[in-house]
Short mmCIF file of C-alpha atoms and ligand atoms in Angstrom, two decimals:
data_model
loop_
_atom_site.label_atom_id
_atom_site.label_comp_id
_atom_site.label_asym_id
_atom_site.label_seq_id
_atom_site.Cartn_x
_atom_site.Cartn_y
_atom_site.Cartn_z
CA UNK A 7 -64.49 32.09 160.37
CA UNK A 8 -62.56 32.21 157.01
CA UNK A 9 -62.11 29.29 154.82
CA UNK A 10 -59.99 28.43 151.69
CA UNK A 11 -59.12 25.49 149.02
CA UNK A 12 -56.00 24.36 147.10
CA UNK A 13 -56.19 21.99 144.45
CA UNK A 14 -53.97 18.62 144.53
CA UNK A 15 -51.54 18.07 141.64
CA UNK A 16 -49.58 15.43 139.59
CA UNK A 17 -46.80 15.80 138.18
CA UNK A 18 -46.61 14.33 134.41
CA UNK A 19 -42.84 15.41 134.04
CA UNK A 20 -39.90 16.99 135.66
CA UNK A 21 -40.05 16.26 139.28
CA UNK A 22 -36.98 17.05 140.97
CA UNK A 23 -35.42 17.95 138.16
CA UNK A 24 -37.35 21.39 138.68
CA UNK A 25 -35.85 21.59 141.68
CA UNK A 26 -32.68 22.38 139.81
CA UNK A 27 -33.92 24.91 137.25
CA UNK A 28 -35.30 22.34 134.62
CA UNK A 29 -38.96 22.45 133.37
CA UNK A 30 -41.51 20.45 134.25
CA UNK A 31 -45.42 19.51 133.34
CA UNK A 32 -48.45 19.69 136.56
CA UNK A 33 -51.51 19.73 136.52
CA UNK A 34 -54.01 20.09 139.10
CA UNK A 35 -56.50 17.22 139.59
CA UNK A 36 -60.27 17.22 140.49
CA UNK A 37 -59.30 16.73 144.44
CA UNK A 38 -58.41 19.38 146.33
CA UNK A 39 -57.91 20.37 150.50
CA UNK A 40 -60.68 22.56 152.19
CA UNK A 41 -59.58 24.30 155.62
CA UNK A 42 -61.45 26.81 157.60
CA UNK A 43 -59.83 29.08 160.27
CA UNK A 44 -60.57 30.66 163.79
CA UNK A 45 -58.97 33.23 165.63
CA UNK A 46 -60.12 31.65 168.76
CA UNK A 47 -58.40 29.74 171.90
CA UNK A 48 -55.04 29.92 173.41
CA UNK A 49 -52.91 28.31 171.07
CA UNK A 50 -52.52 26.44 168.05
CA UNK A 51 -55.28 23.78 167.48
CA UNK A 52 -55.42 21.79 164.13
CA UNK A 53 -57.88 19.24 163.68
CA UNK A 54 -57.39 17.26 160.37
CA UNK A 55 -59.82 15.13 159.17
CA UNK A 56 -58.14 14.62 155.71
CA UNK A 57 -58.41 10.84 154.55
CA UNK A 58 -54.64 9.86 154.63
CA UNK A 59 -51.87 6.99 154.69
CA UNK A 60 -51.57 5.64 158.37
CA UNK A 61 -49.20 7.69 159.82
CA UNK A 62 -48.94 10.72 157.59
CA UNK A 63 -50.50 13.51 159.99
CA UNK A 64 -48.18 12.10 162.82
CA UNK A 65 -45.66 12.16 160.45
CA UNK A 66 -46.13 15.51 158.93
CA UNK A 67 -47.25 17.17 162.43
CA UNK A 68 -44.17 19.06 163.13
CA UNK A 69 -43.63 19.93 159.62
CA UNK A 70 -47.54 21.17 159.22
CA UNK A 71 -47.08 23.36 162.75
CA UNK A 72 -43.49 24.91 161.07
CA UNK A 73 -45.15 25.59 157.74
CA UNK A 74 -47.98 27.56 159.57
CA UNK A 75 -45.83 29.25 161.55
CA UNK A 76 -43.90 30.15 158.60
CA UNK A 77 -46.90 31.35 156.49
CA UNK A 78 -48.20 33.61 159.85
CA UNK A 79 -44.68 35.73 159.37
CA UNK A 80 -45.00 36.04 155.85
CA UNK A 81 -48.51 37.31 156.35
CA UNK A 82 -47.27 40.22 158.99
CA UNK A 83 -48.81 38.34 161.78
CA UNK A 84 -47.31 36.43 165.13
CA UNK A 85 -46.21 33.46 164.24
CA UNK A 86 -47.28 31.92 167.70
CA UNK A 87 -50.74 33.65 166.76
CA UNK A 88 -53.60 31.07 168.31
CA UNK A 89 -55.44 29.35 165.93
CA UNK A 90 -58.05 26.81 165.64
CA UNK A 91 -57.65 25.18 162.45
CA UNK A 92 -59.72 22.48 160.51
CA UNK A 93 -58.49 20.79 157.06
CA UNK A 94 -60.40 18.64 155.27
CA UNK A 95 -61.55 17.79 151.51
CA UNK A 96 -61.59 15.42 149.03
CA UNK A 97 -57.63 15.12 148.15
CA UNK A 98 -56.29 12.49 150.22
CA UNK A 99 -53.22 12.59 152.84
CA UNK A 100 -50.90 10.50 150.12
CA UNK A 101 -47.39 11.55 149.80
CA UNK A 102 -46.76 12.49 146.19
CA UNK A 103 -49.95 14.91 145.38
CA UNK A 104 -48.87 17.94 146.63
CA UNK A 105 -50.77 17.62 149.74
CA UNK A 106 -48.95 19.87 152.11
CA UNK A 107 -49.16 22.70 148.86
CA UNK A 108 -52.73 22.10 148.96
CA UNK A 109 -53.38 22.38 152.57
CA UNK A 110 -50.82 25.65 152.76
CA UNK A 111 -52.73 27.53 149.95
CA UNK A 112 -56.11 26.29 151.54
CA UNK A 113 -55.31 27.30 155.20
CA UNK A 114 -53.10 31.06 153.78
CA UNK A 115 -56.84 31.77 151.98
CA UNK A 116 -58.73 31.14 154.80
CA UNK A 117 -55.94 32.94 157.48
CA UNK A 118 -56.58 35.72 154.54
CA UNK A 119 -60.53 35.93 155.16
CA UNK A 120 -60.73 35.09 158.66
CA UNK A 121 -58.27 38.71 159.09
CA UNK A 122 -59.69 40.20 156.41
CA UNK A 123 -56.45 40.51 154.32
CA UNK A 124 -57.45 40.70 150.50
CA UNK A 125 -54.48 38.97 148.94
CA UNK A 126 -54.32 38.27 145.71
CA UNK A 127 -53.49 34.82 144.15
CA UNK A 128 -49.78 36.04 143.64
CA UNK A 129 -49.56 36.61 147.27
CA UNK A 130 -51.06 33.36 148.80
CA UNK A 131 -48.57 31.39 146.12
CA UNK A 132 -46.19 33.42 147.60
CA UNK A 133 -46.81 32.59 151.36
CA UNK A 134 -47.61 28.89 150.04
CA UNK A 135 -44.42 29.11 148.91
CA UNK A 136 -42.78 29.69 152.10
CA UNK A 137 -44.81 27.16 153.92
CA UNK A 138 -43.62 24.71 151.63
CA UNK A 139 -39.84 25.26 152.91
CA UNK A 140 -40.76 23.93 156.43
CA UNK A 141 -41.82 20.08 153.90
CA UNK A 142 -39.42 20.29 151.36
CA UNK A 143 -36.83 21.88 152.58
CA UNK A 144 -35.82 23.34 149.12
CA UNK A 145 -38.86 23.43 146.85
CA UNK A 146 -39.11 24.34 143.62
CA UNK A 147 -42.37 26.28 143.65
CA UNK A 148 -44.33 23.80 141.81
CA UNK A 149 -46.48 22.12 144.00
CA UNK A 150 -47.60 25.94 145.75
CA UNK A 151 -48.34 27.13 141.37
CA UNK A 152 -50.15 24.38 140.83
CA UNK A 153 -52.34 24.26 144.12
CA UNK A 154 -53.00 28.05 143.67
CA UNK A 155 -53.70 28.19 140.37
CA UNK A 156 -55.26 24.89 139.10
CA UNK A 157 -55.01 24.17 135.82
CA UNK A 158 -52.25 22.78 133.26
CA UNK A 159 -48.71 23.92 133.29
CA UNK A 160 -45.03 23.84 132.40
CA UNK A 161 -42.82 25.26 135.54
CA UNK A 162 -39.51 26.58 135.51
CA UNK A 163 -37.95 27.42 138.55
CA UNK A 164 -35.89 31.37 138.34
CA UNK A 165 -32.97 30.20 139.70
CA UNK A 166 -32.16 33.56 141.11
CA UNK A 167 -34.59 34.20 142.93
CA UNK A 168 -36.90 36.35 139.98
CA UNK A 169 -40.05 35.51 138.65
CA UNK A 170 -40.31 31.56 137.96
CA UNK A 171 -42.06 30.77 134.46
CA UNK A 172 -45.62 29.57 134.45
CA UNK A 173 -47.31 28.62 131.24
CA UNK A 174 -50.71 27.04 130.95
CA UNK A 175 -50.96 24.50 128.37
CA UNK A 176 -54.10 23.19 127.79
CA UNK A 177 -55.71 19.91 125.99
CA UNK A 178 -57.98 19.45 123.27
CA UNK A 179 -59.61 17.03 126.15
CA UNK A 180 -59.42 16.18 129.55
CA UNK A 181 -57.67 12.65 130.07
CA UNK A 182 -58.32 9.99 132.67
CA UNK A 183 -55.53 9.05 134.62
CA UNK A 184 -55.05 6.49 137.85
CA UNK A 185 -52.84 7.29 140.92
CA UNK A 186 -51.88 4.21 143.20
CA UNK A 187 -50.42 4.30 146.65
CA UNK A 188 -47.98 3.23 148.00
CA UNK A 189 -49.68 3.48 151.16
CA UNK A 190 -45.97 4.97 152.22
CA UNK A 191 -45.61 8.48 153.74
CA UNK A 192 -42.08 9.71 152.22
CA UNK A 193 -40.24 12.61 153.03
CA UNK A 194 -40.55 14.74 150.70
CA UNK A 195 -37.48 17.02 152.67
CA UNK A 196 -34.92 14.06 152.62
CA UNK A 197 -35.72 13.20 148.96
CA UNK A 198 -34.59 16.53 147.65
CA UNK A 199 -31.85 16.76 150.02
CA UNK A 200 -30.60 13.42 148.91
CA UNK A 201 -30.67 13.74 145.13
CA UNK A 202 -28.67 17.08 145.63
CA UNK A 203 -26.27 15.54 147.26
CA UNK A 204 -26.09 12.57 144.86
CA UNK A 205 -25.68 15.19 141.85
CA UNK A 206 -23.13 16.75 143.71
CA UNK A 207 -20.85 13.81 144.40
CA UNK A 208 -21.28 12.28 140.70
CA UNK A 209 -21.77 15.63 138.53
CA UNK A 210 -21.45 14.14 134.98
CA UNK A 211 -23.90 10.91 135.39
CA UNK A 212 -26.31 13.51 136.62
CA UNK A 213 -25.24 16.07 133.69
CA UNK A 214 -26.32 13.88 131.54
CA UNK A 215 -29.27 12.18 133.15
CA UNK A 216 -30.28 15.98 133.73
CA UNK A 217 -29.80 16.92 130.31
CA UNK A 218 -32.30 13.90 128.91
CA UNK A 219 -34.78 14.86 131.27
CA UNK A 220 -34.89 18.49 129.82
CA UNK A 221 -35.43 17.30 126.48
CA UNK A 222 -38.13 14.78 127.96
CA UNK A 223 -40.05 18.16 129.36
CA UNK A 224 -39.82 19.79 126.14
CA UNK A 225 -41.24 16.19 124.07
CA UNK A 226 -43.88 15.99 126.85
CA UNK A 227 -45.23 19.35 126.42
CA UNK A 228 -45.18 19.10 122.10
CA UNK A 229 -46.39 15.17 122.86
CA UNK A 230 -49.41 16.88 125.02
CA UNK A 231 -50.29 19.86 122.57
CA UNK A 232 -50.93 17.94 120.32
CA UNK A 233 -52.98 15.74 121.81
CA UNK A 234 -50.44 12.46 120.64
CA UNK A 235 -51.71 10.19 124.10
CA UNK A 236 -49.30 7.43 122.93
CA UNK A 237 -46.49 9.57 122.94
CA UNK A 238 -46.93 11.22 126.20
CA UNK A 239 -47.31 7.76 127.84
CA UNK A 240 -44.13 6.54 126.23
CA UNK A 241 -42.24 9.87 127.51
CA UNK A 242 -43.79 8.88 131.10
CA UNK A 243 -42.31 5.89 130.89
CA UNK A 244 -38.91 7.24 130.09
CA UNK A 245 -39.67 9.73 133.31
CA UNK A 246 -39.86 7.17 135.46
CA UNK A 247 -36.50 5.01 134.18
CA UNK A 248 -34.57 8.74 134.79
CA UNK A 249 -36.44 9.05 138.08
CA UNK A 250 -35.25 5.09 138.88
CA UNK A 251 -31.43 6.39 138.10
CA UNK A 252 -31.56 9.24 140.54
CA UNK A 253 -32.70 6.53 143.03
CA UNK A 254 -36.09 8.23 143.99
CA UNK A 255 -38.16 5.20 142.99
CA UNK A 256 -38.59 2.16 145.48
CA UNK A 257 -39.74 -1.22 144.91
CA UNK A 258 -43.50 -0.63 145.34
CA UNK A 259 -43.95 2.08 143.02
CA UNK A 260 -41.93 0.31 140.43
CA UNK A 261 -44.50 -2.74 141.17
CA UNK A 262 -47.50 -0.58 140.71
CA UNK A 263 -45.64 1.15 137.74
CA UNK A 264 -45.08 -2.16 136.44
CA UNK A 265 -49.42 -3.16 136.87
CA UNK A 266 -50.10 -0.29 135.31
CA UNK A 267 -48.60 -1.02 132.34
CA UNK A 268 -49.65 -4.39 132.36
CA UNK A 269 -53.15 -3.56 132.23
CA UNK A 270 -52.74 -1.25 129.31
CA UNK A 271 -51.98 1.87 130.39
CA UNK A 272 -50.25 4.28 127.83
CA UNK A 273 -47.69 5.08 130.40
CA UNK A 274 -46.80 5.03 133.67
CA UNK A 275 -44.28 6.84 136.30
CA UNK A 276 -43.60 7.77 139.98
CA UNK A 277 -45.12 11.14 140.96
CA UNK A 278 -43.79 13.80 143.54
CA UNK A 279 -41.44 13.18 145.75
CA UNK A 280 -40.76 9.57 145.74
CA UNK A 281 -39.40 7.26 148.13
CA UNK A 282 -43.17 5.61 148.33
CA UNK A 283 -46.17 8.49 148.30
CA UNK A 284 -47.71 7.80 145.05
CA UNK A 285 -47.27 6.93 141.41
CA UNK A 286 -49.73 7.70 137.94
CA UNK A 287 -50.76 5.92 135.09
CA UNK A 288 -52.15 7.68 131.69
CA UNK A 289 -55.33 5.58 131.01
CA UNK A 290 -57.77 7.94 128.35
CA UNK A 291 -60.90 6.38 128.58
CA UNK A 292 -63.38 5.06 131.49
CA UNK A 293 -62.46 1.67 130.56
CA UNK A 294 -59.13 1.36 130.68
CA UNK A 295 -59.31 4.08 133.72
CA UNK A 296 -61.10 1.27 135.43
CA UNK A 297 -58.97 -1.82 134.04
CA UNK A 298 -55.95 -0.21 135.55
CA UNK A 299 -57.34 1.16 138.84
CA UNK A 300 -58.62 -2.18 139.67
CA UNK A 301 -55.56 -4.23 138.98
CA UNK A 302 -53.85 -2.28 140.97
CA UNK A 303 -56.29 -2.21 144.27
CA UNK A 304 -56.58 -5.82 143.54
CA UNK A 305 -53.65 -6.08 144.86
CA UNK A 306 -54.55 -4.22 147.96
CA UNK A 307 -53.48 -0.58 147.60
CA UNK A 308 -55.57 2.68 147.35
CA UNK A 309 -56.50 4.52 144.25
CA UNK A 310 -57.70 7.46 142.75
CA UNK A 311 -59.21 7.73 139.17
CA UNK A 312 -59.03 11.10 138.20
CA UNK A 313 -58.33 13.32 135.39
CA UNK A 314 -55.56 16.21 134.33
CA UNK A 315 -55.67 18.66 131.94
CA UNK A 316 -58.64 20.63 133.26
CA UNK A 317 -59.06 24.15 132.07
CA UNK A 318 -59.87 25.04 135.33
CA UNK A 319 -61.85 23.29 137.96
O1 LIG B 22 -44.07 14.77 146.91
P1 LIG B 22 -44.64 16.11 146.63
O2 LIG B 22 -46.09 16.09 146.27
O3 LIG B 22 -44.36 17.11 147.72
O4 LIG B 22 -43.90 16.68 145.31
C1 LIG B 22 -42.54 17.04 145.39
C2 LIG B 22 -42.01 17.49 144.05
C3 LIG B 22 -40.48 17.70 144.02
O5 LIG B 22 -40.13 18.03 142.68
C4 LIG B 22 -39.75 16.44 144.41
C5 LIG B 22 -40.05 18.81 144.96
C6 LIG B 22 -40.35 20.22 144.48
O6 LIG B 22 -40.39 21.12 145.32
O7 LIG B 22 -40.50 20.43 143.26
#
């Protein structure tokens, strides 16, 4: 049997705007996907017993099957190779926390072990990578850094196809943060696909919502560095009104956006892909962690309290 692990990620700044070539700010969070592997059976067999929004594996079945297949090629093995797969862990099936990255770099390691491949962390990013195509269509390489790597980072996709640039940052301190879901599973595929076409059809309203959100990267990463909490929740805030204008936000993430800042949090935004999956809230300190997490499940929706900026986990 081989098995492997991917960490789960937020976003703090840039999503879909990396898509495009702009930088944005991860980092990986204490929750990550565990899957083990067997080259057993007759043909593919995945059992997952990841804690998720009703109806995400149904939803993400075909999508999960493609992105294994993909990964198998990659790898230099049949892509119809039989398989009996288990995923599990403690980062929950929510749309929005890199999820399918996780489970990818998770089930490439343990593919890796269980054929006794020794690939390097360049290579399962690589295959994660490619696995990712089959969720997002056309991803930036974020969510497969992050869930290799762990850590905090600023992204920037190569645009030609080179290198992309990965930085860690790191934080005087870890900080507590709260994700709420929507309880939605969004597709992450169609979200990309339609802010593309969007840009396309209205090129100078996206210029120039582009432009501010380039600038916000750069403020969020000096905001961060220098440990300036206040700031970096303001800047979230402003990430989430750019994120609203590309029309990736919906009306329950705007809610829990909106609870989140009513209970104090420094600042609060949409995460991932949008289009429901899951939003965060910068809350630094177990009390106000706690004040905003529970205002929002008050109100009947799942949560996670959990921290970024961990050198590594
Ligand atoms: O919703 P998630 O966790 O798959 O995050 C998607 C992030 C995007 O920026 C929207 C897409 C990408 O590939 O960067």
């Amino acid at each position: 049997m081989g098995e492997g692990s991917g960490f789960g990620k937020v976003i703090l700044f840039g999503e879909h705007f990396v898509v495009h070539g702009l930088p944005g700010i991860v980092s990986a969070i204490d929750s990550a996907t565990d899957a083990e592997v067997r080259k057993t059976g007759e043909s593919l067999v995945i059992r997952d017993e990841r804690k998720a929004t009703k109806g995400y594996a149904e939803e993400k079945r075909l999508q999960q099957i493609e992105s294994i297949e993909r990964m198998l090629k990659t790898m230099g093995l049949s892509p119809k190779l039989p398989l009996n797969i288990w995923i599990g862990g403690s980062l929950p099936g929510f749309s929005g926390l890199g999820a399918s990255a996780a489970s990818s770099v998770a089930i490439a390691r343990a593919i890796a072990e269980e054929f006794s491949l020794n690939l390097a962390n360049e290579k399962i990013n690589q295959i994660a990578y490619e696995a990712e195509k089959a969720y997002a269509g056309n991803p930036s390489g974020i969510d497969n850094t992050a869930a290799t790597y762990g850590g905090l980072m600023w992204f920037k996709k190569n645009m030609t196809g080179g290198l992309d640039k990965v930085e860690r940052l790191s934080v005087s301190k870890p900080v507590e943060i709260v994700i709420g879901s929507t309880g939605k599973v969004a597709n992450t595929k169609a979200m990309v696909a339609g802010v593309a076409e969007r840009k396309k059809k209205n090129p100078e309203k996206y210029d120039s919502i582009f432009k501010l959100a380039e600038n916000l990267a750069y403020d969020g990463r000096k905001a961060l560095e220098s440990y300036d909490l206040r700031k970096v929740g303001e800047l979230m805030n402003e990430n989430h009104s750019l994120l609203q204008e590309i029309e990736v936000s919906s009306r329950e993430l705007d809610l829990l956006v909106d609870i989140a800042r009513k209970n104090g949090a420094f600042g609060a935004k949409l995460t991932g892909g949008g289009g429901g999956g899951c939003m965060t809230a910068l809350a630094p300190s177990k009390e106000l962690q706690e004040k905003v997490a529970s205002a929002i499940e008050k109100e009947g929706y799942d949560v996670l309290r959990t921290k970024i900026g961990f050198e590594k986990i």
